PDB file of C-alpha atoms in Angstrom:
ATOM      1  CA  UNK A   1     102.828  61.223 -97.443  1.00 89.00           C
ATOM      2  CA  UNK A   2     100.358  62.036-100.170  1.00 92.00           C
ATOM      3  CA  UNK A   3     101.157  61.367-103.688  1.00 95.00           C
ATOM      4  CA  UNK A   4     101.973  64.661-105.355  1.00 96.00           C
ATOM      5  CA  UNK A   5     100.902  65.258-109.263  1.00 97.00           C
ATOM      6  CA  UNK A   6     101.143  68.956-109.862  1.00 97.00           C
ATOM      7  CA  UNK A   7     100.622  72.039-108.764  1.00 97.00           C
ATOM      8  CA  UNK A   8      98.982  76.019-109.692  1.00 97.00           C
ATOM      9  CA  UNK A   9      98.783  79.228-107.518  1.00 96.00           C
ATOM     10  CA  UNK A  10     100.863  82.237-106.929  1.00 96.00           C
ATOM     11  CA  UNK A  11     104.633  82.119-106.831  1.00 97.00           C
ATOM     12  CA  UNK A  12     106.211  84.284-104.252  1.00 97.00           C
ATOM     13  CA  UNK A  13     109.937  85.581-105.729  1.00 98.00           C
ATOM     14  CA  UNK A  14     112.613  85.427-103.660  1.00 97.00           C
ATOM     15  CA  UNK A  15     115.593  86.096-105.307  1.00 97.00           C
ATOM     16  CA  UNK A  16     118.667  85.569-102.962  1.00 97.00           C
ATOM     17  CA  UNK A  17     121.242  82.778-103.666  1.00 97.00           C
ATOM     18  CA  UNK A  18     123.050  81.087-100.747  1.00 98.00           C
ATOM     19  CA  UNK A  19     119.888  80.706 -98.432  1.00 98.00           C
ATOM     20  CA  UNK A  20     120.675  78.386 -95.180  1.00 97.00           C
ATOM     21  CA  UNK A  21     118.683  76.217 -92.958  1.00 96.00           C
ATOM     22  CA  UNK A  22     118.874  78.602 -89.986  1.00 95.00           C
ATOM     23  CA  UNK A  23     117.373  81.297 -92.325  1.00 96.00           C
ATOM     24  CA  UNK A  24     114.526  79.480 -92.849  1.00 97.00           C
ATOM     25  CA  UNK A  25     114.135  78.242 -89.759  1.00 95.00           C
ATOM     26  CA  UNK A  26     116.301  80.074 -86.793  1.00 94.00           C
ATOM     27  CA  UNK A  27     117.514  77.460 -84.311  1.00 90.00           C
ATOM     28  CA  UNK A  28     115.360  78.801 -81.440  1.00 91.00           C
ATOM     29  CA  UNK A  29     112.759  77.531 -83.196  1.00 91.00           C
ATOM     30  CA  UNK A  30     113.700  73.843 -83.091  1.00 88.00           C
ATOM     31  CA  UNK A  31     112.065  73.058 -79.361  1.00 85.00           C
ATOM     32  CA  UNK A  32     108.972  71.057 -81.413  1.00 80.00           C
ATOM     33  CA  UNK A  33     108.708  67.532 -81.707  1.00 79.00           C
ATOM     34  CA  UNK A  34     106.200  68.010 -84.129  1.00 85.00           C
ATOM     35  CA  UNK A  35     106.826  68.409 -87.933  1.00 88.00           C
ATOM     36  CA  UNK A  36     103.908  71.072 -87.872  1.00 91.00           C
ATOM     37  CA  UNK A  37     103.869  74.806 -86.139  1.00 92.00           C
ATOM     38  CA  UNK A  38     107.049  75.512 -87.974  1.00 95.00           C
ATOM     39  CA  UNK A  39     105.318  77.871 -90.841  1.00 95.00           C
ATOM     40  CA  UNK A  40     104.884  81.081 -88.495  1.00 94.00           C
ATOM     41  CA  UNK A  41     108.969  80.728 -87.811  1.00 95.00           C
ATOM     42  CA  UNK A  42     109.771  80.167 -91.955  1.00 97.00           C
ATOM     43  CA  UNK A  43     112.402  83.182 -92.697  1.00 97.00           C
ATOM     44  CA  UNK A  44     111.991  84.683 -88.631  1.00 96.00           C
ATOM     45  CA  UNK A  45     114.890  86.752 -88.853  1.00 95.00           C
ATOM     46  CA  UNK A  46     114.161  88.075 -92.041  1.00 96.00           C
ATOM     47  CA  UNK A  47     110.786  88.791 -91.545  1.00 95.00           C
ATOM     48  CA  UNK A  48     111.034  90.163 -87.748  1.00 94.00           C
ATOM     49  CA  UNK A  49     112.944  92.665 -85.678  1.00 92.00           C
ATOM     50  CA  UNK A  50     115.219  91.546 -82.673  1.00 89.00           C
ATOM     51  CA  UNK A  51     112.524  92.300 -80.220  1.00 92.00           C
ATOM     52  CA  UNK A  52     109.650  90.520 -82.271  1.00 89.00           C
ATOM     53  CA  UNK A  53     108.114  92.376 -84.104  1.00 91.00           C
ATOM     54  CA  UNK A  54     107.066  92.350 -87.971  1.00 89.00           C
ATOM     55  CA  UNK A  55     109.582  93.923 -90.069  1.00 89.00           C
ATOM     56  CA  UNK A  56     107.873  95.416 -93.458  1.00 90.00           C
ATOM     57  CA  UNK A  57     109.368  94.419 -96.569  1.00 91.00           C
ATOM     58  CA  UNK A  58     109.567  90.990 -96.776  1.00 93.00           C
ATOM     59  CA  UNK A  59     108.290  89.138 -99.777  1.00 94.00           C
ATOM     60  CA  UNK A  60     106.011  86.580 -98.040  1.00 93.00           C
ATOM     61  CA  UNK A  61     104.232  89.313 -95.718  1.00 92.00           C
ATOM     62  CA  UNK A  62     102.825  91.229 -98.830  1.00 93.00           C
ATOM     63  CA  UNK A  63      99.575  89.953 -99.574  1.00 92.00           C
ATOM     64  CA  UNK A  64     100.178  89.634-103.005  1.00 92.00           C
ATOM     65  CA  UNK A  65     102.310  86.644-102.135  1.00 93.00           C
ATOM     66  CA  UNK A  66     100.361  85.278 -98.418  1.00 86.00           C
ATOM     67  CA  UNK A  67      99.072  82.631-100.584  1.00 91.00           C
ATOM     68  CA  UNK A  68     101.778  81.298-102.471  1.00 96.00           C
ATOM     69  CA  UNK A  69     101.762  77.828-103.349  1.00 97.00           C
ATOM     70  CA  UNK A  70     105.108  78.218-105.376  1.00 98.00           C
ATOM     71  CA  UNK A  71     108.721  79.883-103.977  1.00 98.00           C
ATOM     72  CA  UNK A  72     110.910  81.036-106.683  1.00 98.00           C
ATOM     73  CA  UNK A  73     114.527  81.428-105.410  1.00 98.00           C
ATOM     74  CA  UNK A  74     118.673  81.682-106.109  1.00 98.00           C
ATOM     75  CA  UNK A  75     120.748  79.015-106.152  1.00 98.00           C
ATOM     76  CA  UNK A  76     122.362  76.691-103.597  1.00 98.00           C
ATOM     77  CA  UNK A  77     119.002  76.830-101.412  1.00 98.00           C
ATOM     78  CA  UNK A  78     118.908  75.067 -98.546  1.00 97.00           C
ATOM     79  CA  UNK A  79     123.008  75.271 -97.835  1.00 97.00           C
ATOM     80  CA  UNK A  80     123.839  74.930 -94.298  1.00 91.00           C
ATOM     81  CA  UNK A  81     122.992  72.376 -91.795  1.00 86.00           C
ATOM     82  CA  UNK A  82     121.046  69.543 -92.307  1.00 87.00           C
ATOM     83  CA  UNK A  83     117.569  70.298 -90.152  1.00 89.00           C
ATOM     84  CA  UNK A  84     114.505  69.221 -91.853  1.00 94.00           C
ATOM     85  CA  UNK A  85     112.529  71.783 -89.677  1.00 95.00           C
ATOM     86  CA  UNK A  86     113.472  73.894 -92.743  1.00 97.00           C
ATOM     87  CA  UNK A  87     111.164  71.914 -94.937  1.00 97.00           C
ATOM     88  CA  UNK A  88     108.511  71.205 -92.472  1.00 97.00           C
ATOM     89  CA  UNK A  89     108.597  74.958 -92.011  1.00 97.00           C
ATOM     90  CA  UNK A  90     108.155  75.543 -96.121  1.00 98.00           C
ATOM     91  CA  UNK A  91     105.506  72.620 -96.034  1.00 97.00           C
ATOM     92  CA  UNK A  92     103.588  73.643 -93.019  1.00 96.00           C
ATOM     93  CA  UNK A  93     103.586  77.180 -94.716  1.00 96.00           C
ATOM     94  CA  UNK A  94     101.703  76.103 -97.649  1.00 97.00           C
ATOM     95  CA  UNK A  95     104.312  75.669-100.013  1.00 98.00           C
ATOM     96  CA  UNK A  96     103.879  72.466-102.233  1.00 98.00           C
ATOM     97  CA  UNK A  97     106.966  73.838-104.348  1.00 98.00           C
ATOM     98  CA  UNK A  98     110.273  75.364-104.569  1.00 98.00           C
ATOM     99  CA  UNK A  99     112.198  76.324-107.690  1.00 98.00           C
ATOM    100  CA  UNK A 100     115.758  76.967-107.706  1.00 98.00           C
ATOM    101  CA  UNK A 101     118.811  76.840-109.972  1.00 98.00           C
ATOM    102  CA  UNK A 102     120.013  73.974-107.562  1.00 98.00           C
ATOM    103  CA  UNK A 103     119.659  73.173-103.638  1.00 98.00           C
ATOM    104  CA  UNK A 104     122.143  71.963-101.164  1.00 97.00           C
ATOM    105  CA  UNK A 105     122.191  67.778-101.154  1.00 96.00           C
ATOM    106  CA  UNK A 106     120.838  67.071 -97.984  1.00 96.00           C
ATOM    107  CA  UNK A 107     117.926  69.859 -98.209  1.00 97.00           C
ATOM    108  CA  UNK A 108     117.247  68.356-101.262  1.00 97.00           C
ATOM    109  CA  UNK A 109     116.727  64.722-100.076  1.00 96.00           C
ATOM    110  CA  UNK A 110     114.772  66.193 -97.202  1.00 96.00           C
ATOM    111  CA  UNK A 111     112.313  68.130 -99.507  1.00 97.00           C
ATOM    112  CA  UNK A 112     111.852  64.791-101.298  1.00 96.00           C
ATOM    113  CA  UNK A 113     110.993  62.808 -97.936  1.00 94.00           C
ATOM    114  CA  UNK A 114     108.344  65.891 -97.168  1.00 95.00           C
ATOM    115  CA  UNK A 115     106.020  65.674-100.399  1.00 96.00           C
ATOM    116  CA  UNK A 116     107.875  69.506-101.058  1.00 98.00           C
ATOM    117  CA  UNK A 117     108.820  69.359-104.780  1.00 98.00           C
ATOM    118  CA  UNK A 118     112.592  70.927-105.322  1.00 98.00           C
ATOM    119  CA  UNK A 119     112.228  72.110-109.014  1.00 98.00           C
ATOM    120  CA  UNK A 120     115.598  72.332-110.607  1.00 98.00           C
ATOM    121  CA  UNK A 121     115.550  75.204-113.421  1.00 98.00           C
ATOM    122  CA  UNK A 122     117.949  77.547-115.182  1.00 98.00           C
ATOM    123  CA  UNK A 123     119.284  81.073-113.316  1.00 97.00           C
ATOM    124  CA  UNK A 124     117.564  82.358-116.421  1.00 97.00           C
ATOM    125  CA  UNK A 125     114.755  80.722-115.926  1.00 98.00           C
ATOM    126  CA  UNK A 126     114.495  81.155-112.692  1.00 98.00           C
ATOM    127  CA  UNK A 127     114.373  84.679-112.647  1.00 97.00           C
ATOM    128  CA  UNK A 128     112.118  84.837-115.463  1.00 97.00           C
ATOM    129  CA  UNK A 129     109.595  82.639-113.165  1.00 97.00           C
ATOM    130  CA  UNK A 130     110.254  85.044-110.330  1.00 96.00           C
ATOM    131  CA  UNK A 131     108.400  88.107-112.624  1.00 95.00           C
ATOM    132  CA  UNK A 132     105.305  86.251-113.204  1.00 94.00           C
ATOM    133  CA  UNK A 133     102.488  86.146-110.930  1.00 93.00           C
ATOM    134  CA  UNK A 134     101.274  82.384-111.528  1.00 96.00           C
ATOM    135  CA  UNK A 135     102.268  79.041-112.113  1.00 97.00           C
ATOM    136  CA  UNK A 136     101.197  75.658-113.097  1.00 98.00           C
ATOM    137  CA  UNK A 137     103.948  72.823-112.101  1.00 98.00           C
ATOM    138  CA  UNK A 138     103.274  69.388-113.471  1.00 98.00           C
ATOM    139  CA  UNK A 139     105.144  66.840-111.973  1.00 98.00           C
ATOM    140  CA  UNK A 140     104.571  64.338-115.044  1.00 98.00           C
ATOM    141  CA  UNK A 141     105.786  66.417-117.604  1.00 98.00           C
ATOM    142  CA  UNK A 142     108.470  68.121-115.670  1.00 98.00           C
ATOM    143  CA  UNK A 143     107.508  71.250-116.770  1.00 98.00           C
ATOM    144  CA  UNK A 144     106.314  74.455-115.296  1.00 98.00           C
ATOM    145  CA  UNK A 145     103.644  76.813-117.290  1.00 98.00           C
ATOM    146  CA  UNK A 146     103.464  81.042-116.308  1.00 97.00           C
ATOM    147  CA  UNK A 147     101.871  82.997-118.255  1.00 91.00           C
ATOM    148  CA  UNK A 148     103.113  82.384-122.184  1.00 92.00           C
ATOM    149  CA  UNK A 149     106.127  80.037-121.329  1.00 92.00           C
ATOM    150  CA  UNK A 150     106.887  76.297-120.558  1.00 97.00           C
ATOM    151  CA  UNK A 151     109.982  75.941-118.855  1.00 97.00           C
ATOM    152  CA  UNK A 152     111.503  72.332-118.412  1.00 98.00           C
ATOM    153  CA  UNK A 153     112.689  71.369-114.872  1.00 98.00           C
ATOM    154  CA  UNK A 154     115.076  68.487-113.713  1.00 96.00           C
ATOM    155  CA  UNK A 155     114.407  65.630-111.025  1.00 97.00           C
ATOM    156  CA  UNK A 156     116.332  62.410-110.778  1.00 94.00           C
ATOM    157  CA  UNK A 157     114.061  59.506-111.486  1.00 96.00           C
ATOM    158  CA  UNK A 158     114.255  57.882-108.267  1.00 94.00           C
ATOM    159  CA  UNK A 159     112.776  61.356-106.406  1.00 96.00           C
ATOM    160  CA  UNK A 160     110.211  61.849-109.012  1.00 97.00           C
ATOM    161  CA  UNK A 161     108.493  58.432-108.600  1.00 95.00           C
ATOM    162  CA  UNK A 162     108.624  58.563-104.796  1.00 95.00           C
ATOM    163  CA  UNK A 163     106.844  61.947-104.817  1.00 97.00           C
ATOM    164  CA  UNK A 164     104.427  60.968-107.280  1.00 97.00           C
ATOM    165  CA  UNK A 165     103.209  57.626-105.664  1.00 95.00           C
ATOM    166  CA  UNK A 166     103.418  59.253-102.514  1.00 95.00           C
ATOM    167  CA  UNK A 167     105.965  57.048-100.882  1.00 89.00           C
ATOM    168  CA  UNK A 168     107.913  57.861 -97.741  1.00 83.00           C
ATOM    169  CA  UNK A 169     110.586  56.059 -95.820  1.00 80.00           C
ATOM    170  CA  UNK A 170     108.798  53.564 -94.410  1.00 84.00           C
ATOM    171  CA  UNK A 171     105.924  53.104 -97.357  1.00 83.00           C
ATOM    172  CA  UNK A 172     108.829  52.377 -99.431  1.00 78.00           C
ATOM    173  CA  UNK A 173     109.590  49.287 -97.261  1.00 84.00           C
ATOM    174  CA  UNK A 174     106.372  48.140 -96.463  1.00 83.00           C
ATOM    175  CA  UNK A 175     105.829  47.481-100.402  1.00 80.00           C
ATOM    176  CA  UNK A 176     108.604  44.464 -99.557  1.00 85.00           C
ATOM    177  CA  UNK A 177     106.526  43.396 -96.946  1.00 86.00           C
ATOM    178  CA  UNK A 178     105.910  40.188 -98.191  1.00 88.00           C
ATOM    179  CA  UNK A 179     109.755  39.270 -99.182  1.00 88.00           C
ATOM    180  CA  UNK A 180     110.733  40.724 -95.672  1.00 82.00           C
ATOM    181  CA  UNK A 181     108.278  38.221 -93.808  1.00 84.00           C
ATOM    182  CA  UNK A 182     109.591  35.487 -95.695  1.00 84.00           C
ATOM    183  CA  UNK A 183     112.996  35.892 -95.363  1.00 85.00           C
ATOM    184  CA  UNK A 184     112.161  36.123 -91.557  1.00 82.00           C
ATOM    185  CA  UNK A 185     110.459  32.801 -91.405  1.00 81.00           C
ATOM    186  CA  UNK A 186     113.240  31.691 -93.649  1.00 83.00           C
ATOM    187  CA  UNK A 187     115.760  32.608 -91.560  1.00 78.00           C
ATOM    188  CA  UNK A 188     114.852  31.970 -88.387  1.00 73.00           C
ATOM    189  CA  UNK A 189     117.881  29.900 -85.660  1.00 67.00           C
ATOM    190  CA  UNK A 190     116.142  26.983 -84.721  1.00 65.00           C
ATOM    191  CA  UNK A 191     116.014  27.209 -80.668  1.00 61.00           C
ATOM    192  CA  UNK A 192     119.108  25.144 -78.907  1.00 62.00           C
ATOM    193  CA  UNK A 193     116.598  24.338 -75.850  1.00 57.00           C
TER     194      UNK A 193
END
């Protein structure tokens, strides 16, 4: 996982609360093995027909927002089940952040394993976010600059250092590399042969 600082581009509004996994990723769509090819299937049934093809309307297929870096939503994003397609979809997208009121637990924690920043802001705040065109998230600071505001965001400690040393899973555990070697030598049965 790369180490993640900040963030600037468009933001792409999408102001609906209550947004599931299976919205952002439909379960048809979970035949993959891969955590990339996801992106084309991010909000299918919102941005689609039931024979295929593109429904007009929807936020992310207006060209204003095809580049978006940033999605501004509701609360309680990412409710549902626990898939991490539905970050891998938002990731393999091209988003590097989402900013919400708050997002379900497990979504969360997923976003966090991804290198996908979950901002949490305001309802006020959020919706003021989701009229500006730009934004500039910075990680560090915890803050998020559009336009003439600075709006604070919240991050537990824990998730903020992992994103911004880059640390997944299993870099987190090879820093104890070391201390897990030597217990193993430490520890080892001697053989009863």
């Amino acid at each position: 996982m790369n180490p993640f600082s900040r963030a600037a581009g468009k933001i792409a509004p999408l102001d609906c609360s209550n947004v599931d996994t299976d919205q952002l990723v439909p379960k048809q769509f979970l035949k993959l093995v891969q955590r990339t090819g996801f992106g084309k299937f991010l909000f299918y049934g919102w941005r689609h027909n039931a024979d295929g093809s593109p429904r007009p309307g929807f936020v992310l297929d207006d060209p204003a927002y095809r580049d978006s870096k940033i999605l501004v939503t509701g609360r309680n994003f990412g409710c549902g089940s626990s898939r991490e397609h539905a970050v891998w979809a938002l990731c393999d997208y091209g988003f590097d952040v989402v900013i919400a009121p708050s997002f379900a637990d497990i979504f969360y924690s997923n976003c966090i394993k991804n290198g996908l920043l979950p901002a949490r802001v305001s309802e006020k705040d959020a919706h003021m976010l989701m009229q500006d065109a730009e934004a500039e998230v910075d990680l560090e600071s915890q803050t998020i600059t559009a336009g003439s505001h600075t709006v604070p965001f919240e991050i537990d400690p824990h998730s903020k250092k992992t994103l911004l040393e880059g640390l997944d899973d299993i870099s987190r555990t090879l820093k104890f590399e070391k201390e897990i070697s030597r217990f193993e030598k430490d520890s080892r049965i001697p053989s009863v042969l």
